[in-house]
Every structure is written in C-alpha cells, then in structure tokens.
Coordinates of C-alpha atoms in Angstrom, one line a residue:
M1 CA 142.7 87.2 46.9
V2 CA 144.4 84.7 44.5
N3 CA 146.5 86.4 41.9
V4 CA 145.5 84.9 38.6
P5 CA 145.5 86.2 35.0
Q6 CA 142.4 87.8 33.5
T7 CA 141.3 85.9 30.4
I8 CA 138.3 87.9 29.2
R9 CA 137.5 91.6 29.8
W10 CA 134.4 93.5 28.8
Y11 CA 134.9 97.2 29.2
Q12 CA 132.5 100.0 28.0
G13 CA 131.1 97.8 25.3
D14 CA 134.4 96.4 24.0
L15 CA 135.6 92.8 24.3
Y16 CA 139.2 91.8 25.0
F17 CA 140.8 88.4 25.1
L18 CA 144.2 87.4 26.5
N19 CA 145.8 85.6 23.5
Q20 CA 146.8 82.3 25.1
T21 CA 148.6 81.1 21.9
K22 CA 151.4 83.6 22.8
L23 CA 152.0 82.4 26.3
P24 CA 154.3 82.0 28.1
N25 CA 156.6 84.2 26.0
E26 CA 154.2 87.2 25.5
V27 CA 151.3 88.4 27.5
I28 CA 149.1 90.1 24.9
E29 CA 145.5 91.3 25.2
E30 CA 143.6 91.6 21.9
K31 CA 140.5 93.7 21.3
Q32 CA 137.8 91.7 19.4
E33 CA 136.5 93.9 16.6
S34 CA 134.1 91.6 14.9
I35 CA 132.1 88.3 15.4
E36 CA 134.4 86.7 12.8
Q37 CA 137.4 87.6 15.0
V38 CA 135.7 86.1 18.0
W39 CA 135.0 82.9 16.1
D40 CA 138.6 82.7 15.0
S41 CA 139.9 83.5 18.5
I42 CA 137.8 80.6 19.9
K43 CA 138.8 78.2 17.0
Q44 CA 142.5 79.1 17.2
L45 CA 142.5 78.7 21.0
K46 CA 143.4 82.3 21.7
V47 CA 140.6 82.0 24.3
R48 CA 140.0 78.4 25.4
G49 CA 138.7 76.2 28.2
A50 CA 135.1 75.2 28.5
P51 CA 133.9 77.8 31.0
A52 CA 135.9 80.6 29.4
I53 CA 134.5 80.0 25.9
G54 CA 131.0 79.9 27.4
V55 CA 131.7 83.5 28.6
A56 CA 133.5 84.4 25.4
G57 CA 130.6 83.2 23.2
S58 CA 128.1 85.2 25.2
Y59 CA 130.1 88.4 24.8
G60 CA 130.9 87.5 21.2
L61 CA 127.2 87.4 20.4
L62 CA 127.0 91.0 21.5
I63 CA 129.8 91.9 19.2
G64 CA 127.9 90.3 16.3
I65 CA 124.6 92.2 16.9
R66 CA 125.7 95.5 18.3
D67 CA 125.5 97.2 14.9
K68 CA 122.1 95.8 14.1
T69 CA 120.0 97.4 16.9
S70 CA 118.2 99.6 14.3
L71 CA 116.4 96.5 13.0
K72 CA 112.8 95.7 13.9
I73 CA 112.6 93.3 16.8
S74 CA 111.6 90.3 14.7
S75 CA 114.6 90.8 12.3
F76 CA 116.9 91.5 15.3
L77 CA 115.9 88.2 16.9
K78 CA 116.8 86.3 13.7
E79 CA 120.2 88.0 13.7
I80 CA 120.7 86.9 17.3
E81 CA 120.0 83.3 16.4
N82 CA 122.2 83.4 13.3
C83 CA 125.1 84.9 15.2
A84 CA 124.7 82.3 18.0
N85 CA 124.7 79.4 15.5
Y86 CA 127.8 80.8 13.8
L87 CA 129.7 81.1 17.1
D88 CA 128.6 77.7 18.2
S89 CA 130.2 76.2 15.1
S90 CA 133.7 77.2 16.2
R91 CA 134.2 74.3 18.7
P92 CA 131.8 71.4 18.9
T93 CA 132.9 69.4 22.0
A94 CA 132.8 71.8 24.9
V95 CA 129.2 72.2 25.9
N96 CA 129.6 75.5 27.7
L97 CA 129.7 77.4 24.5
K98 CA 126.3 76.1 23.4
W99 CA 125.1 76.6 27.0
G100 CA 126.0 80.2 27.1
L101 CA 124.6 81.0 23.7
S102 CA 121.4 79.1 24.4
R103 CA 121.0 81.1 27.6
M104 CA 121.4 84.3 25.7
I105 CA 118.8 83.2 23.0
N106 CA 116.3 82.2 25.7
I107 CA 116.6 85.6 27.3
A108 CA 116.0 87.3 23.9
H109 CA 112.9 85.3 23.3
K110 CA 111.5 86.2 26.7
F111 CA 111.9 89.9 26.0
L112 CA 108.4 91.4 25.6
G113 CA 109.4 94.9 24.3
E114 CA 109.7 96.1 20.8
N115 CA 112.9 98.1 21.0
S116 CA 116.0 96.3 19.7
K117 CA 118.3 98.7 21.6
E118 CA 116.6 97.8 24.8
L119 CA 117.0 94.1 24.0
F120 CA 120.7 94.5 23.4
K121 CA 121.0 96.1 26.8
V122 CA 119.2 93.1 28.4
L123 CA 121.5 90.7 26.6
E124 CA 124.6 92.7 27.7
N125 CA 123.4 92.4 31.3
E126 CA 122.9 88.7 30.8
A127 CA 126.4 88.2 29.4
I128 CA 127.9 90.1 32.4
K129 CA 125.8 87.8 34.7
I130 CA 127.3 84.7 33.0
H131 CA 130.7 86.2 33.5
E132 CA 130.2 87.0 37.1
E133 CA 128.6 83.6 37.7
D134 CA 131.6 81.8 36.3
I135 CA 133.9 83.6 38.7
Q136 CA 131.7 82.5 41.6
L137 CA 131.4 78.9 40.3
C138 CA 135.1 78.6 40.3
L139 CA 135.4 79.8 43.8
N140 CA 132.7 77.4 45.0
I141 CA 134.4 74.5 43.3
G142 CA 137.6 75.4 45.1
K143 CA 135.8 75.5 48.4
N144 CA 134.3 72.1 47.9
G145 CA 137.5 70.5 46.7
V146 CA 140.1 72.0 49.0
S147 CA 139.6 69.4 51.7
L148 CA 141.0 66.7 49.3
I149 CA 144.4 68.4 49.5
K150 CA 146.6 67.4 52.4
D151 CA 150.0 68.6 53.4
G152 CA 152.8 66.7 51.6
M153 CA 150.6 65.6 48.7
G154 CA 151.7 65.4 45.1
I155 CA 148.8 66.4 42.8
L156 CA 148.8 65.7 39.1
T157 CA 146.7 67.8 36.7
H158 CA 146.3 67.4 32.9
C159 CA 146.1 70.1 30.3
N160 CA 144.9 73.5 31.6
A161 CA 141.8 73.7 33.8
G162 CA 143.1 76.7 35.6
A163 CA 142.4 80.4 35.6
L164 CA 143.3 80.5 31.9
A165 CA 140.4 78.1 31.1
T166 CA 137.9 80.2 33.0
T167 CA 137.3 83.8 34.1
G168 CA 138.0 82.9 37.8
I169 CA 140.5 80.7 39.6
G170 CA 139.9 77.7 37.4
T171 CA 138.1 74.4 38.0
A172 CA 140.8 71.8 38.6
T173 CA 143.2 74.4 40.0
A174 CA 140.6 76.1 42.2
P175 CA 141.1 73.7 45.2
M176 CA 144.9 74.1 44.7
Y177 CA 144.8 77.9 44.8
L178 CA 142.7 77.9 47.9
A179 CA 144.8 75.2 49.6
H180 CA 147.9 77.3 48.8
Q181 CA 146.2 80.4 50.2
K182 CA 145.5 78.4 53.5
G183 CA 149.2 77.7 53.8
K184 CA 149.0 74.0 52.9
K185 CA 152.3 72.5 51.6
F186 CA 151.9 70.3 48.5
S187 CA 153.4 69.8 45.1
V188 CA 151.6 70.1 41.7
F189 CA 152.8 68.0 38.7
A190 CA 151.6 69.3 35.3
D191 CA 152.0 67.1 32.3
E192 CA 152.9 69.0 29.1
T193 CA 149.8 67.9 27.1
R194 CA 150.8 67.4 23.5
P195 CA 150.3 68.5 20.9
L196 CA 149.5 72.1 22.0
L197 CA 151.3 72.0 25.3
Q198 CA 148.6 73.6 27.4
G199 CA 150.1 71.9 30.5
S200 CA 153.6 73.4 29.9
R201 CA 152.7 76.7 28.3
L202 CA 149.7 77.5 30.4
T203 CA 149.3 75.5 33.6
S204 CA 152.9 75.6 34.7
W205 CA 153.1 79.3 33.8
E206 CA 150.0 80.4 35.8
L207 CA 150.9 78.2 38.8
C208 CA 154.4 79.5 38.9
K209 CA 153.1 83.1 38.6
S210 CA 150.8 82.5 41.6
G211 CA 153.6 81.0 43.7
L212 CA 152.6 77.3 43.8
D213 CA 155.2 74.5 43.8
V214 CA 154.9 73.0 40.3
T215 CA 156.9 70.5 38.4
L216 CA 156.5 70.0 34.7
L217 CA 156.4 66.5 33.2
T218 CA 156.3 65.2 29.6
D219 CA 153.2 63.2 28.9
N220 CA 155.1 59.9 28.8
M221 CA 156.5 60.3 32.3
V222 CA 153.2 59.9 34.1
A223 CA 153.3 56.2 34.6
H224 CA 156.8 56.3 35.9
V225 CA 156.1 59.1 38.4
M226 CA 153.0 57.4 39.6
S227 CA 154.9 54.2 40.1
Q228 CA 157.3 56.0 42.4
G229 CA 154.5 57.0 44.8
I230 CA 155.0 60.7 44.1
I231 CA 151.4 61.3 43.0
D232 CA 148.6 61.0 45.7
L233 CA 145.8 62.7 43.8
V234 CA 144.7 63.6 40.3
I235 CA 142.4 66.5 39.5
T236 CA 141.5 67.4 35.9
G237 CA 138.9 69.6 34.4
T238 CA 136.4 68.6 31.7
D239 CA 134.7 70.1 28.6
R240 CA 131.6 68.0 29.0
V241 CA 130.0 65.6 31.6
V242 CA 127.2 63.5 30.2
A243 CA 124.3 61.9 32.0
N244 CA 126.0 58.6 33.0
G245 CA 129.1 60.4 34.3
D246 CA 131.5 59.9 31.3
V247 CA 133.6 63.0 30.7
A248 CA 135.2 64.5 27.6
N249 CA 138.4 66.3 28.3
K250 CA 141.7 67.1 26.6
I251 CA 143.3 64.2 24.7
G252 CA 145.3 62.1 27.1
T253 CA 143.0 62.4 30.0
H254 CA 141.7 58.8 29.5
G255 CA 145.2 57.5 29.7
V256 CA 145.9 59.4 32.9
A257 CA 142.7 58.0 34.4
I258 CA 143.7 54.4 33.5
L259 CA 147.1 54.9 35.1
A260 CA 145.5 56.4 38.2
K261 CA 143.2 53.4 38.5
H262 CA 146.1 51.0 38.1
F263 CA 148.1 52.7 40.8
G264 CA 145.2 53.2 43.2
I265 CA 145.3 57.0 43.0
P266 CA 142.0 58.9 43.4
F267 CA 141.0 60.6 40.1
Y268 CA 138.7 63.6 40.4
V269 CA 137.1 65.9 37.7
A270 CA 136.2 69.5 38.6
C271 CA 133.4 71.1 36.7
P272 CA 130.6 73.7 37.0
Y273 CA 126.9 72.9 36.2
S274 CA 127.3 74.5 32.8
T275 CA 129.5 71.7 31.8
I276 CA 127.0 69.0 32.6
D277 CA 125.0 67.7 29.6
F278 CA 122.0 65.6 30.6
N279 CA 120.8 65.6 26.9
T280 CA 123.7 63.3 26.0
L281 CA 123.5 59.9 27.6
K282 CA 126.9 58.4 27.1
G283 CA 130.4 59.6 26.2
V284 CA 130.4 57.7 22.8
D285 CA 127.6 60.2 21.7
I286 CA 129.9 63.2 22.0
K287 CA 131.3 64.7 18.8
I288 CA 135.1 64.8 19.2
E289 CA 136.7 67.8 17.5
E290 CA 139.5 66.8 15.1
R291 CA 142.0 69.6 14.5
G292 CA 144.6 70.3 11.8
S293 CA 147.6 68.1 11.1
N294 CA 150.1 71.0 11.5
E295 CA 149.6 70.9 15.3
V296 CA 151.1 67.4 15.3
L297 CA 153.6 67.8 12.5
E298 CA 155.2 70.9 13.9
F299 CA 156.7 71.8 17.3
G300 CA 156.3 75.6 17.2
S301 CA 157.4 76.4 13.7
F302 CA 159.8 73.4 13.5
L303 CA 158.8 70.4 11.4
V304 CA 159.2 67.2 13.4
A305 CA 157.7 64.6 11.0
P306 CA 157.5 64.1 7.2
K307 CA 155.1 66.5 5.7
N308 CA 153.3 63.8 3.8
V309 CA 152.7 61.4 6.8
K310 CA 149.1 60.8 7.7
V311 CA 148.0 62.4 11.0
R312 CA 145.2 62.0 13.5
N313 CA 144.6 65.0 15.8
P314 CA 141.5 64.5 18.1
A315 CA 141.5 67.3 20.6
F316 CA 139.6 65.3 23.2
D317 CA 139.0 61.8 24.5
I318 CA 136.3 60.2 26.7
T319 CA 137.1 59.0 30.2
P320 CA 134.5 56.4 31.3
Y321 CA 132.6 57.1 34.5
N322 CA 134.0 53.9 36.2
L323 CA 137.5 55.5 36.2
I324 CA 136.3 58.6 38.0
T325 CA 136.4 58.8 41.8
G326 CA 134.2 62.0 42.0
L327 CA 133.1 65.1 40.3
I328 CA 133.9 68.3 42.2
T329 CA 131.1 70.8 41.5
E330 CA 129.9 74.1 42.9
K331 CA 127.3 72.1 44.8
G332 CA 129.7 69.7 46.4
T333 CA 131.5 66.5 45.4
I334 CA 129.4 63.9 43.5
H335 CA 130.3 60.3 43.8
P336 CA 129.1 57.2 42.0
P337 CA 126.6 56.1 40.8
F338 CA 126.9 59.3 38.7
D339 CA 123.7 58.8 36.7
E340 CA 121.6 58.8 39.9
N341 CA 123.6 61.3 41.9
L342 CA 124.0 63.9 39.2
K343 CA 120.2 64.0 38.8
K344 CA 119.7 64.2 42.6
K345 CA 122.1 67.2 42.8
Y346 CA 120.8 69.1 39.8
S347 CA 117.1 68.1 39.7

C-alpha cells in the first residue's frame, strides 16, 4: 500500500476534512458541523482538488439535509436541490463538484419511496460509493500511466494533483506512486505554484512523506531546468477537460505546456471520467474563478506589494489540446484527436 494522507473522512454520520491551508506546518482534521462550513471549507481551499471536492460536495449535501428528514418527501427533495445549488456555488471551474452533486440529485429523483429518512440513507450510500469510486479511479489512472515512467527520468508536475487533491493516490501523482512502489528510480520536480503555493506546501510535502525523490522549484525556474535536459516528462492534473480536449488547470499550467512543447518534452494530463465535460465544447467557454487580491498581495501574512495596487488573480488557465500529448484516464491513455477519441472511450 502507498502511504498517503487522508483528505476526507466520513465516520458514523460525521464529516471530517484535512485542513490543507495549514500544511505543511500543521496537520489538522476539522469536523464539518454545517453546510455553511462545508461551503467555506471548499471556497477557502481547506479541501481542494477536483476529485476531492466532488467527494466533499456529495458528503456536504448530507450535512445540509440531515436535520430535514422529518419533512415530506416533496419538501425534502426541494431541500436537496437547494443545498446542492448552494454548494455548487462555492467553486465554479472544477466540474467534479457539479458532477457529484448532480449524481446525488439524480439518485434522489429516482427514489420511489415516501420516507425522507430512507432517502437520506440511499443518498448516504451513494456518497460513500462516490468516495470509494474515486479511490479506485486514482489507482487505475496510476496503473495506466506507470509505464510512462522510466528509470532515470526527471518528471515535472504543477500545483497539486496528488493524494491531497483526491481521496486516493492522486491523479498526476498516481503513476509516480506506483512506479516508486515498483522500485523505479526517478526524480520528481514540483514547481511552487504561486500564489497559494500548492506545489511547495502540498505536493513536495506529500511526496517527501511517501519517500519519493522530489526537488522543489520556483515557478520561474521551469524554462531553465527544461533547457538543461533535466525534465523528461510532465504530468499534471486538471479540473476540467472539455469536448475538444482543452483542459482547465491551476494557473501556470498553460505556460508549462508551452515550455514543454518548445523543448520537445511529452506533456500528459491525468484525469478521471468525472472531470470530463462533454457539455462544454471548448476551453474558452469555461468560467474561470477569480479569487481575492490578498492571495497575491500577501506572502503568508506578510505584505509584498502596495495595498492599493490593482490585482488579477485567476485561479486557473486553459491549456489548448494541441499542447497535450495524452490524457491518462482510468480507461487508458487517450491520444489526439481528442474530440474523436474521448467520445470513443466514453461513449
């Protein structure tokens, strides 16, 4: 077994999140007492990563409706939809959150009984299924991507698409964990990922914790390191893959992909089916989350810019399909043309 941190825990009807904003200095698990707290935990990135917030939203819905099971079934269904819409508003770019909540709503509408307590139990079982499925999806992504990793390779990853972004062994990191388990010798390079430093705070922390050889880079070192021939492969995660193969991922991914193309380095994106959005045709149609200026103005609690300077803080960017070598999924690796091969794989 790969030793990775547990991001989400559902135990005897209670929900717990590992507070990732405290890492790497503190490892703190927080009980989620209300749906408002779950919304805030997702918004504030205490729980983060597309697959993880899909699971978190499903369990969060249970927190929102657990004290409403005395309602008649018609009123209970309305509460389910209201709670789902509320949770979905916490983060707009990652499609897994909407996917998980929609799956829960669909199960609710298929329920033929009249007892709200019974429906709650059905929904609890579905949330647990979503959680268990995510763990297996990560493992399958790892199995399908592990052959890309050869002895002596240098592998770059951006942001955190590791165990901390899922409830399993990650997406981008899954092949790395399995390759390490098989005894392959390789080096991982994690760029820090400003402004919230998910690469340095999270990816380097979890890889070190699991015994992998990891080197931390600042974001502006990537071109230099690639030019030295140190990087042989790039694997990132994604928060959404649209119909033509464009991907939305943490800000800075597009730049890494451009550099990889320039230096002739294969650029792979790892994702489960829950991240694929066939309803959105092109990346330009994705709503990009803009976050608060304080994340850019401050480094920790230390001000690093004039308070009155104008700030842009898009949390994601779009990497065009023509910069992507392949998509590593639970069903195998998909290569261009993505618009055709995604449909073939998931039709």
